[in-house]
mmCIF file with all atom_site columns, C-alpha atoms in Angstrom:
data_model
loop_
_atom_site.group_PDB
_atom_site.id
_atom_site.type_symbol
_atom_site.label_atom_id
_atom_site.label_alt_id
_atom_site.label_comp_id
_atom_site.label_asym_id
_atom_site.label_entity_id
_atom_site.label_seq_id
_atom_site.pdbx_PDB_ins_code
_atom_site.Cartn_x
_atom_site.Cartn_y
_atom_site.Cartn_z
_atom_site.occupancy
_atom_site.B_iso_or_equiv
_atom_site.pdbx_formal_charge
_atom_site.auth_seq_id
_atom_site.auth_comp_id
_atom_site.auth_asym_id
_atom_site.auth_atom_id
_atom_site.pdbx_PDB_model_num
ATOM 1   C CA . MET A 1 1   ? 41.673 92.517  116.699 1.00 0.00 ? 1   MET A CA 1
ATOM 2   C CA . PRO A 1 2   ? 40.662 95.321  119.219 1.00 0.00 ? 2   PRO A CA 1
ATOM 3   C CA . SER A 1 3   ? 41.158 98.707  118.245 1.00 0.00 ? 3   SER A CA 1
ATOM 4   C CA . MET A 1 4   ? 41.475 101.625 120.418 1.00 0.00 ? 4   MET A CA 1
ATOM 5   C CA . ARG A 1 5   ? 40.231 105.238 119.789 1.00 0.00 ? 5   ARG A CA 1
ATOM 6   C CA . ILE A 1 6   ? 42.842 108.323 119.926 1.00 0.00 ? 6   ILE A CA 1
ATOM 7   C CA . GLN A 1 7   ? 42.011 111.825 118.999 1.00 0.00 ? 7   GLN A CA 1
ATOM 8   C CA . GLU A 1 8   ? 39.052 110.820 116.757 1.00 0.00 ? 8   GLU A CA 1
ATOM 9   C CA . LYS A 1 9   ? 40.981 108.153 114.831 1.00 0.00 ? 9   LYS A CA 1
ATOM 10  C CA . VAL A 1 10  ? 40.720 104.451 115.264 1.00 0.00 ? 10  VAL A CA 1
ATOM 11  C CA . TYR A 1 11  ? 43.946 102.617 115.466 1.00 0.00 ? 11  TYR A CA 1
ATOM 12  C CA . GLU A 1 12  ? 44.808 98.862  114.879 1.00 0.00 ? 12  GLU A CA 1
ATOM 13  C CA . ASN A 1 13  ? 46.529 96.960  117.590 1.00 0.00 ? 13  ASN A CA 1
ATOM 14  C CA . PRO A 1 14  ? 49.678 95.230  116.280 1.00 0.00 ? 14  PRO A CA 1
ATOM 15  C CA . PHE A 1 15  ? 50.234 91.858  117.104 1.00 0.00 ? 15  PHE A CA 1
ATOM 16  C CA . ALA A 1 16  ? 52.215 91.315  120.437 1.00 0.00 ? 16  ALA A CA 1
ATOM 17  C CA . GLY A 1 17  ? 55.826 90.308  119.783 1.00 0.00 ? 17  GLY A CA 1
ATOM 18  C CA . PHE A 1 18  ? 58.858 91.820  117.637 1.00 0.00 ? 18  PHE A CA 1
ATOM 19  C CA . HIS A 1 19  ? 58.226 93.894  114.749 1.00 0.00 ? 19  HIS A CA 1
ATOM 20  C CA . THR A 1 20  ? 60.365 95.580  112.350 1.00 0.00 ? 20  THR A CA 1
ATOM 21  C CA . GLY A 1 21  ? 59.516 99.319  112.565 1.00 0.00 ? 21  GLY A CA 1
ATOM 22  C CA . ALA A 1 22  ? 60.203 102.247 110.118 1.00 0.00 ? 22  ALA A CA 1
ATOM 23  C CA . PHE A 1 23  ? 60.509 105.748 111.728 1.00 0.00 ? 23  PHE A CA 1
ATOM 24  C CA . ALA A 1 24  ? 58.074 107.836 109.743 1.00 0.00 ? 24  ALA A CA 1
ATOM 25  C CA . ASP A 1 25  ? 57.173 110.909 111.584 1.00 0.00 ? 25  ASP A CA 1
ATOM 26  C CA . PHE A 1 26  ? 57.244 112.645 115.076 1.00 0.00 ? 26  PHE A CA 1
ATOM 27  C CA . ILE A 1 27  ? 54.777 115.145 116.559 1.00 0.00 ? 27  ILE A CA 1
ATOM 28  C CA . ASP A 1 28  ? 55.529 117.879 119.242 1.00 0.00 ? 28  ASP A CA 1
ATOM 29  C CA . LEU A 1 29  ? 52.632 117.318 121.692 1.00 0.00 ? 29  LEU A CA 1
ATOM 30  C CA . GLY A 1 30  ? 53.823 120.321 123.656 1.00 0.00 ? 30  GLY A CA 1
ATOM 31  C CA . LEU A 1 31  ? 53.333 120.004 127.619 1.00 0.00 ? 31  LEU A CA 1
ATOM 32  C CA . GLN A 1 32  ? 51.021 116.858 128.651 1.00 0.00 ? 32  GLN A CA 1
ATOM 33  C CA . PRO A 1 33  ? 49.857 116.018 132.230 1.00 0.00 ? 33  PRO A CA 1
ATOM 34  C CA . SER A 1 34  ? 51.673 113.484 134.157 1.00 0.00 ? 34  SER A CA 1
ATOM 35  C CA . PRO A 1 35  ? 51.457 112.355 137.718 1.00 0.00 ? 35  PRO A CA 1
ATOM 36  C CA . TRP A 1 36  ? 54.830 114.441 138.316 1.00 0.00 ? 36  TRP A CA 1
ATOM 37  C CA . GLY A 1 37  ? 53.403 117.606 136.596 1.00 0.00 ? 37  GLY A CA 1
ATOM 38  C CA . PRO A 1 38  ? 53.406 118.716 132.850 1.00 0.00 ? 38  PRO A CA 1
ATOM 39  C CA . LYS A 1 39  ? 55.970 116.953 130.832 1.00 0.00 ? 39  LYS A CA 1
ATOM 40  C CA . PRO A 1 40  ? 57.141 117.861 127.345 1.00 0.00 ? 40  PRO A CA 1
ATOM 41  C CA . THR A 1 41  ? 56.073 115.111 125.310 1.00 0.00 ? 41  THR A CA 1
ATOM 42  C CA . ILE A 1 42  ? 56.363 113.895 121.449 1.00 0.00 ? 42  ILE A CA 1
ATOM 43  C CA . LYS A 1 43  ? 54.585 111.146 119.387 1.00 0.00 ? 43  LYS A CA 1
ATOM 44  C CA . LEU A 1 44  ? 56.836 108.953 117.286 1.00 0.00 ? 44  LEU A CA 1
ATOM 45  C CA . ILE A 1 45  ? 55.171 107.553 114.541 1.00 0.00 ? 45  ILE A CA 1
ATOM 46  C CA . PHE A 1 46  ? 56.479 103.921 112.940 1.00 0.00 ? 46  PHE A CA 1
ATOM 47  C CA . LEU A 1 47  ? 55.251 101.868 110.229 1.00 0.00 ? 47  LEU A CA 1
ATOM 48  C CA . LEU A 1 48  ? 55.237 98.141  111.290 1.00 0.00 ? 48  LEU A CA 1
ATOM 49  C CA . ASP A 1 49  ? 55.753 95.014  109.148 1.00 0.00 ? 49  ASP A CA 1
ATOM 50  C CA . GLN A 1 50  ? 52.152 94.111  109.881 1.00 0.00 ? 50  GLN A CA 1
ATOM 51  C CA . PRO A 1 51  ? 49.606 95.026  107.234 1.00 0.00 ? 51  PRO A CA 1
ATOM 52  C CA . SER A 1 52  ? 46.537 96.921  108.308 1.00 0.00 ? 52  SER A CA 1
ATOM 53  C CA . ASN A 1 53  ? 43.465 94.979  108.145 1.00 0.00 ? 53  ASN A CA 1
ATOM 54  C CA . GLN A 1 54  ? 41.593 98.375  106.965 1.00 0.00 ? 54  GLN A CA 1
ATOM 55  C CA . THR A 1 55  ? 43.946 99.508  104.309 1.00 0.00 ? 55  THR A CA 1
ATOM 56  C CA . GLY A 1 56  ? 46.591 96.439  103.612 1.00 0.00 ? 56  GLY A CA 1
ATOM 57  C CA . LEU A 1 57  ? 49.356 99.072  104.095 1.00 0.00 ? 57  LEU A CA 1
ATOM 58  C CA . PRO A 1 58  ? 51.700 98.851  106.852 1.00 0.00 ? 58  PRO A CA 1
ATOM 59  C CA . LEU A 1 59  ? 50.422 99.286  110.130 1.00 0.00 ? 59  LEU A CA 1
ATOM 60  C CA . GLU A 1 60  ? 50.845 102.620 111.928 1.00 0.00 ? 60  GLU A CA 1
ATOM 61  C CA . PHE A 1 61  ? 52.081 102.459 115.541 1.00 0.00 ? 61  PHE A CA 1
ATOM 62  C CA . HIS A 1 62  ? 52.148 105.515 117.713 1.00 0.00 ? 62  HIS A CA 1
ATOM 63  C CA . VAL A 1 63  ? 54.743 105.858 120.944 1.00 0.00 ? 63  VAL A CA 1
ATOM 64  C CA . LEU A 1 64  ? 54.478 108.727 123.357 1.00 0.00 ? 64  LEU A CA 1
ATOM 65  C CA . CYS A 1 65  ? 57.569 109.636 124.856 1.00 0.00 ? 65  CYS A CA 1
ATOM 66  C CA . GLY A 1 66  ? 59.202 112.719 126.782 1.00 0.00 ? 66  GLY A CA 1
ATOM 67  C CA . LYS A 1 67  ? 61.638 114.925 124.817 1.00 0.00 ? 67  LYS A CA 1
ATOM 68  C CA . THR A 1 68  ? 64.650 114.419 127.275 1.00 0.00 ? 68  THR A CA 1
ATOM 69  C CA . LEU A 1 69  ? 67.314 111.732 126.522 1.00 0.00 ? 69  LEU A CA 1
ATOM 70  C CA . GLY A 1 70  ? 68.396 110.913 129.976 1.00 0.00 ? 70  GLY A CA 1
ATOM 71  C CA . THR A 1 71  ? 71.751 109.687 130.455 1.00 0.00 ? 71  THR A CA 1
ATOM 72  C CA . ALA A 1 72  ? 73.845 106.758 129.100 1.00 0.00 ? 72  ALA A CA 1
ATOM 73  C CA . LYS A 1 73  ? 73.353 105.134 132.608 1.00 0.00 ? 73  LYS A CA 1
ATOM 74  C CA . GLN A 1 74  ? 69.820 106.213 132.790 1.00 0.00 ? 74  GLN A CA 1
ATOM 75  C CA . PRO A 1 75  ? 68.277 106.363 129.026 1.00 0.00 ? 75  PRO A CA 1
ATOM 76  C CA . SER A 1 76  ? 64.912 107.787 128.571 1.00 0.00 ? 76  SER A CA 1
ATOM 77  C CA . LYS A 1 77  ? 62.520 105.761 126.046 1.00 0.00 ? 77  LYS A CA 1
ATOM 78  C CA . LEU A 1 78  ? 63.485 108.288 123.583 1.00 0.00 ? 78  LEU A CA 1
ATOM 79  C CA . ARG A 1 79  ? 67.295 107.664 124.029 1.00 0.00 ? 79  ARG A CA 1
ATOM 80  C CA . LYS A 1 80  ? 66.694 103.992 123.532 1.00 0.00 ? 80  LYS A CA 1
ATOM 81  C CA . ILE A 1 81  ? 64.398 104.375 120.613 1.00 0.00 ? 81  ILE A CA 1
ATOM 82  C CA . VAL A 1 82  ? 67.047 106.701 118.577 1.00 0.00 ? 82  VAL A CA 1
ATOM 83  C CA . ALA A 1 83  ? 69.674 104.327 119.914 1.00 0.00 ? 83  ALA A CA 1
ATOM 84  C CA . ALA A 1 84  ? 68.225 101.545 117.960 1.00 0.00 ? 84  ALA A CA 1
ATOM 85  C CA . LEU A 1 85  ? 67.503 103.852 114.910 1.00 0.00 ? 85  LEU A CA 1
ATOM 86  C CA . ILE A 1 86  ? 71.237 104.894 114.701 1.00 0.00 ? 86  ILE A CA 1
ATOM 87  C CA . HIS A 1 87  ? 72.880 101.796 115.600 1.00 0.00 ? 87  HIS A CA 1
ATOM 88  C CA . PRO A 1 88  ? 76.114 101.302 116.000 1.00 0.00 ? 88  PRO A CA 1
ATOM 89  C CA . GLU A 1 89  ? 76.518 105.227 115.956 1.00 0.00 ? 89  GLU A CA 1
ATOM 90  C CA . PRO A 1 90  ? 76.307 107.011 119.514 1.00 0.00 ? 90  PRO A CA 1
ATOM 91  C CA . VAL A 1 91  ? 73.390 108.748 120.385 1.00 0.00 ? 91  VAL A CA 1
ATOM 92  C CA . PRO A 1 92  ? 74.294 112.608 119.878 1.00 0.00 ? 92  PRO A CA 1
ATOM 93  C CA . ARG A 1 93  ? 73.766 115.248 122.511 1.00 0.00 ? 93  ARG A CA 1
ATOM 94  C CA . ASP A 1 94  ? 72.021 117.727 120.213 1.00 0.00 ? 94  ASP A CA 1
ATOM 95  C CA . MET A 1 95  ? 69.765 116.118 117.285 1.00 0.00 ? 95  MET A CA 1
ATOM 96  C CA . ASP A 1 96  ? 67.073 116.453 114.876 1.00 0.00 ? 96  ASP A CA 1
ATOM 97  C CA . LEU A 1 97  ? 64.530 113.767 114.837 1.00 0.00 ? 97  LEU A CA 1
ATOM 98  C CA . GLY A 1 98  ? 63.868 114.358 111.350 1.00 0.00 ? 98  GLY A CA 1
ATOM 99  C CA . ASP A 1 99  ? 67.270 113.093 110.285 1.00 0.00 ? 99  ASP A CA 1
ATOM 100 C CA . TYR A 1 100 ? 66.381 109.523 111.389 1.00 0.00 ? 100 TYR A CA 1
ATOM 101 C CA . ILE A 1 101 ? 63.130 109.514 109.319 1.00 0.00 ? 101 ILE A CA 1
ATOM 102 C CA . GLY A 1 102 ? 62.973 106.379 107.105 1.00 0.00 ? 102 GLY A CA 1
ATOM 103 C CA . ARG A 1 103 ? 65.419 104.380 109.427 1.00 0.00 ? 103 ARG A CA 1
ATOM 104 C CA . ASN A 1 104 ? 64.265 100.831 110.372 1.00 0.00 ? 104 ASN A CA 1
ATOM 105 C CA . CYS A 1 105 ? 64.706 99.170  114.141 1.00 0.00 ? 105 CYS A CA 1
ATOM 106 C CA . THR A 1 106 ? 63.273 96.184  115.760 1.00 0.00 ? 106 THR A CA 1
ATOM 107 C CA . MET A 1 107 ? 60.514 96.662  118.228 1.00 0.00 ? 107 MET A CA 1
ATOM 108 C CA . SER A 1 108 ? 59.234 94.197  120.755 1.00 0.00 ? 108 SER A CA 1
ATOM 109 C CA . ILE A 1 109 ? 55.583 95.199  121.543 1.00 0.00 ? 109 ILE A CA 1
ATOM 110 C CA . VAL A 1 110 ? 53.136 93.678  124.458 1.00 0.00 ? 110 VAL A CA 1
ATOM 111 C CA . HIS A 1 111 ? 49.533 94.147  125.077 1.00 0.00 ? 111 HIS A CA 1
ATOM 112 C CA . VAL A 1 112 ? 48.470 95.665  128.265 1.00 0.00 ? 112 VAL A CA 1
ATOM 113 C CA . GLN A 1 113 ? 44.609 95.451  129.724 1.00 0.00 ? 113 GLN A CA 1
ATOM 114 C CA . LYS A 1 114 ? 43.415 98.328  131.116 1.00 0.00 ? 114 LYS A CA 1
ATOM 115 C CA . ASP A 1 115 ? 39.789 99.359  131.760 1.00 0.00 ? 115 ASP A CA 1
ATOM 116 C CA . ASN A 1 116 ? 38.454 96.482  129.706 1.00 0.00 ? 116 ASN A CA 1
ATOM 117 C CA . LYS A 1 117 ? 40.693 97.610  126.759 1.00 0.00 ? 117 LYS A CA 1
ATOM 118 C CA . THR A 1 118 ? 43.784 96.197  125.020 1.00 0.00 ? 118 THR A CA 1
ATOM 119 C CA . TYR A 1 119 ? 46.492 98.588  124.431 1.00 0.00 ? 119 TYR A CA 1
ATOM 120 C CA . ALA A 1 120 ? 49.894 97.911  122.480 1.00 0.00 ? 120 ALA A CA 1
ATOM 121 C CA . ASN A 1 121 ? 52.910 99.314  124.301 1.00 0.00 ? 121 ASN A CA 1
ATOM 122 C CA . LEU A 1 122 ? 56.604 99.271  123.192 1.00 0.00 ? 122 LEU A CA 1
ATOM 123 C CA . ASP A 1 123 ? 58.468 97.273  125.435 1.00 0.00 ? 123 ASP A CA 1
ATOM 124 C CA . SER A 1 124 ? 61.867 97.691  123.725 1.00 0.00 ? 124 SER A CA 1
ATOM 125 C CA . ALA A 1 125 ? 63.626 98.734  120.832 1.00 0.00 ? 125 ALA A CA 1
ATOM 126 C CA . GLY A 1 126 ? 66.746 97.250  119.159 1.00 0.00 ? 126 GLY A CA 1
ATOM 127 C CA . PRO A 1 127 ? 69.041 97.435  116.048 1.00 0.00 ? 127 PRO A CA 1
ATOM 128 C CA . TYR A 1 128 ? 67.483 96.638  112.744 1.00 0.00 ? 128 TYR A CA 1
ATOM 129 C CA . ASP A 1 129 ? 67.697 92.950  112.087 1.00 0.00 ? 129 ASP A CA 1
ATOM 130 C CA . GLN A 1 130 ? 68.902 92.374  108.403 1.00 0.00 ? 130 GLN A CA 1
ATOM 131 C CA . ARG A 1 131 ? 66.905 89.155  108.277 1.00 0.00 ? 131 ARG A CA 1
ATOM 132 C CA . GLY A 1 132 ? 63.737 91.014  108.641 1.00 0.00 ? 132 GLY A CA 1
ATOM 133 C CA . PRO A 1 133 ? 61.920 92.955  105.875 1.00 0.00 ? 133 PRO A CA 1
ATOM 134 C CA . TRP A 1 134 ? 63.483 96.516  105.154 1.00 0.00 ? 134 TRP A CA 1
ATOM 135 C CA . LEU A 1 135 ? 60.207 98.767  105.179 1.00 0.00 ? 135 LEU A CA 1
ATOM 136 C CA . SER A 1 136 ? 59.794 101.956 103.228 1.00 0.00 ? 136 SER A CA 1
ATOM 137 C CA . ILE A 1 137 ? 57.772 104.906 104.359 1.00 0.00 ? 137 ILE A CA 1
ATOM 138 C CA . SER A 1 138 ? 56.591 105.968 100.806 1.00 0.00 ? 138 SER A CA 1
ATOM 139 C CA . THR A 1 139 ? 53.128 105.116 101.637 1.00 0.00 ? 139 THR A CA 1
ATOM 140 C CA . TYR A 1 140 ? 52.788 107.391 104.607 1.00 0.00 ? 140 TYR A CA 1
ATOM 141 C CA . GLN A 1 141 ? 51.059 110.605 104.697 1.00 0.00 ? 141 GLN A CA 1
ATOM 142 C CA . ARG A 1 142 ? 52.425 113.267 106.917 1.00 0.00 ? 142 ARG A CA 1
ATOM 143 C CA . SER A 1 143 ? 49.780 115.368 108.765 1.00 0.00 ? 143 SER A CA 1
ATOM 144 C CA . ALA A 1 144 ? 50.004 119.123 109.256 1.00 0.00 ? 144 ALA A CA 1
ATOM 145 C CA . ALA A 1 145 ? 50.715 118.931 112.695 1.00 0.00 ? 145 ALA A CA 1
ATOM 146 C CA . ALA A 1 146 ? 53.759 116.610 112.189 1.00 0.00 ? 146 ALA A CA 1
ATOM 147 C CA . SER A 1 147 ? 57.346 117.092 112.065 1.00 0.00 ? 147 SER A CA 1
ATOM 148 C CA . THR A 1 148 ? 58.230 120.353 114.135 1.00 0.00 ? 148 THR A CA 1
ATOM 149 C CA . ALA A 1 149 ? 61.889 120.865 114.402 1.00 0.00 ? 149 ALA A CA 1
ATOM 150 C CA . PHE A 1 150 ? 63.197 119.352 117.668 1.00 0.00 ? 150 PHE A CA 1
ATOM 151 C CA . SER A 1 151 ? 66.394 119.274 119.508 1.00 0.00 ? 151 SER A CA 1
ATOM 152 C CA . ASP A 1 152 ? 67.132 118.048 123.131 1.00 0.00 ? 152 ASP A CA 1
#
Protein backbone atom coordinates (compact mmCIF):
# COMPACT_ATOMS: atom_id res chain seq x y z
CA MET A 1 0.00 0.00 0.00
CA PRO A 2 1.51 3.40 -0.97
CA SER A 3 2.46 5.85 1.77
CA MET A 4 2.94 9.60 1.68
CA ARG A 5 5.31 11.76 3.70
CA ILE A 6 3.89 14.84 5.39
CA GLN A 7 5.77 16.89 7.98
CA GLU A 8 8.50 14.26 8.53
CA LYS A 9 5.97 11.48 9.29
CA VAL A 10 4.90 8.66 6.99
CA TYR A 11 1.15 8.13 6.68
CA GLU A 12 -0.46 5.02 5.27
CA ASN A 13 -3.19 5.58 2.73
CA PRO A 14 -6.50 4.02 3.73
CA PHE A 15 -8.28 1.84 1.20
CA ALA A 16 -10.58 3.70 -1.17
CA GLY A 17 -14.25 3.32 -0.27
CA PHE A 18 -16.47 3.82 2.76
CA HIS A 19 -15.04 3.89 6.28
CA THR A 20 -16.28 4.63 9.75
CA GLY A 21 -14.23 7.50 11.13
CA ALA A 22 -13.94 8.68 14.74
CA PHE A 23 -13.10 12.38 15.10
CA ALA A 24 -9.99 12.34 17.29
CA ASP A 25 -8.38 15.79 17.12
CA PHE A 26 -7.81 19.04 15.26
CA ILE A 27 -4.86 21.38 14.76
CA ASP A 28 -5.06 25.04 13.77
CA LEU A 29 -2.46 25.45 11.00
CA GLY A 30 -2.91 29.23 10.75
CA LEU A 31 -2.70 30.91 7.35
CA GLN A 32 -1.70 28.54 4.55
CA PRO A 33 -0.96 29.51 0.94
CA SER A 34 -3.66 28.85 -1.65
CA PRO A 35 -4.19 29.90 -5.28
CA TRP A 36 -6.48 32.68 -3.97
CA GLY A 37 -4.11 33.96 -1.30
CA PRO A 38 -3.49 32.96 2.31
CA LYS A 39 -6.33 30.91 3.83
CA PRO A 40 -7.01 30.06 7.50
CA THR A 41 -6.67 26.27 7.64
CA ILE A 42 -7.19 23.47 10.14
CA LYS A 43 -6.26 19.79 10.12
CA LEU A 44 -8.94 17.36 11.28
CA ILE A 45 -7.67 13.98 12.49
CA PHE A 46 -9.84 10.88 12.29
CA LEU A 47 -9.23 7.28 13.32
CA LEU A 48 -10.57 4.86 10.72
CA ASP A 49 -11.99 1.35 10.93
CA GLN A 50 -8.94 0.09 9.01
CA PRO A 51 -6.00 -1.11 11.12
CA SER A 52 -2.55 0.31 10.41
CA ASN A 53 -0.08 -2.09 8.81
CA GLN A 54 2.64 -0.62 11.07
CA THR A 55 0.94 -0.64 14.49
CA GLY A 56 -2.29 -2.64 14.18
CA LEU A 57 -4.13 0.33 15.74
CA PRO A 58 -6.87 2.25 13.89
CA LEU A 59 -5.37 4.14 10.95
CA GLU A 60 -5.07 7.94 11.27
CA PHE A 61 -6.59 9.97 8.43
CA HIS A 62 -5.87 13.70 8.21
CA VAL A 63 -8.22 16.14 6.45
CA LEU A 64 -7.14 19.71 5.66
CA CYS A 65 -9.93 22.27 5.33
CA GLY A 66 -10.64 25.96 5.66
CA LYS A 67 -11.91 27.35 8.95
CA THR A 68 -15.08 28.84 7.45
CA LEU A 69 -18.41 27.04 7.52
CA GLY A 70 -19.85 28.56 4.35
CA THR A 71 -23.63 28.67 4.14
CA ALA A 72 -26.35 26.03 4.17
CA LYS A 73 -26.75 26.48 0.39
CA GLN A 74 -22.99 26.56 -0.30
CA PRO A 75 -21.45 24.50 2.52
CA SER A 76 -17.72 24.28 3.04
CA LYS A 77 -15.89 20.99 3.58
CA LEU A 78 -15.82 21.77 7.32
CA ARG A 79 -19.62 22.32 7.45
CA LYS A 80 -20.22 18.98 5.69
CA ILE A 81 -17.97 17.13 8.14
CA VAL A 82 -19.49 18.80 11.22
CA ALA A 83 -23.00 18.08 9.89
CA ALA A 84 -22.07 14.40 9.58
CA LEU A 85 -20.65 14.32 13.11
CA ILE A 86 -23.65 15.96 14.81
CA HIS A 87 -26.47 14.56 12.65
CA PRO A 88 -29.45 15.09 13.09
CA GLU A 89 -28.70 18.34 14.97
CA PRO A 90 -28.25 21.51 12.86
CA VAL A 91 -24.75 22.96 12.44
CA PRO A 92 -24.35 25.78 15.00
CA ARG A 93 -23.20 29.23 13.92
CA ASP A 94 -20.55 29.35 16.66
CA MET A 95 -18.91 26.14 17.74
CA ASP A 96 -15.96 24.55 19.46
CA LEU A 97 -14.68 21.54 17.52
CA GLY A 98 -13.51 20.03 20.82
CA ASP A 99 -17.17 19.34 21.63
CA TYR A 100 -17.32 16.80 18.77
CA ILE A 101 -14.19 14.79 19.57
CA GLY A 102 -15.07 11.11 19.89
CA ARG A 103 -18.08 11.26 17.56
CA ASN A 104 -18.24 8.89 14.59
CA CYS A 105 -19.29 9.46 10.98
CA THR A 106 -19.18 7.61 7.66
CA MET A 107 -16.45 8.77 5.28
CA SER A 108 -16.03 8.12 1.56
CA ILE A 109 -12.34 8.10 0.66
CA VAL A 110 -10.99 8.24 -2.89
CA HIS A 111 -7.46 7.86 -4.23
CA VAL A 112 -5.96 10.58 -6.42
CA GLN A 113 -2.79 10.22 -8.50
CA LYS A 114 -0.51 13.29 -8.60
CA ASP A 115 3.19 13.48 -9.51
CA ASN A 116 3.48 9.65 -9.52
CA LYS A 117 2.14 9.49 -5.95
CA THR A 118 -1.16 8.25 -4.59
CA TYR A 119 -3.04 10.47 -2.15
CA ALA A 120 -6.14 9.58 -0.16
CA ASN A 121 -8.77 12.34 -0.15
CA LEU A 122 -12.09 12.71 1.62
CA ASP A 123 -14.80 12.62 -1.04
CA SER A 124 -17.78 13.02 1.31
CA ALA A 125 -18.86 12.57 4.92
CA GLY A 126 -22.22 11.35 6.14
CA PRO A 127 -23.92 10.42 9.39
CA TYR A 128 -22.60 7.40 11.28
CA ASP A 129 -24.05 4.14 9.94
CA GLN A 130 -25.12 2.12 12.97
CA ARG A 131 -24.49 -1.11 11.06
CA GLY A 132 -20.77 -0.28 11.10
CA PRO A 133 -18.33 -0.51 13.99
CA TRP A 134 -18.31 2.20 16.68
CA LEU A 135 -14.74 3.45 17.00
CA SER A 136 -13.13 4.63 20.21
CA ILE A 137 -10.35 7.23 20.25
CA SER A 138 -8.79 5.81 23.42
CA THR A 139 -5.62 4.72 21.55
CA TYR A 140 -5.04 8.19 20.05
CA GLN A 141 -2.15 10.24 21.49
CA ARG A 142 -2.57 14.01 21.12
CA SER A 143 0.36 16.12 20.00
CA ALA A 144 1.34 19.34 21.78
CA ALA A 145 0.24 21.40 18.73
CA ALA A 146 -3.21 19.85 18.69
CA SER A 147 -6.56 21.07 19.92
CA THR A 148 -6.28 24.81 20.12
CA ALA A 149 -9.65 26.49 20.65
CA PHE A 150 -11.55 27.14 17.42
CA SER A 151 -14.70 29.04 16.71
CA ASP A 152 -15.92 30.41 13.40
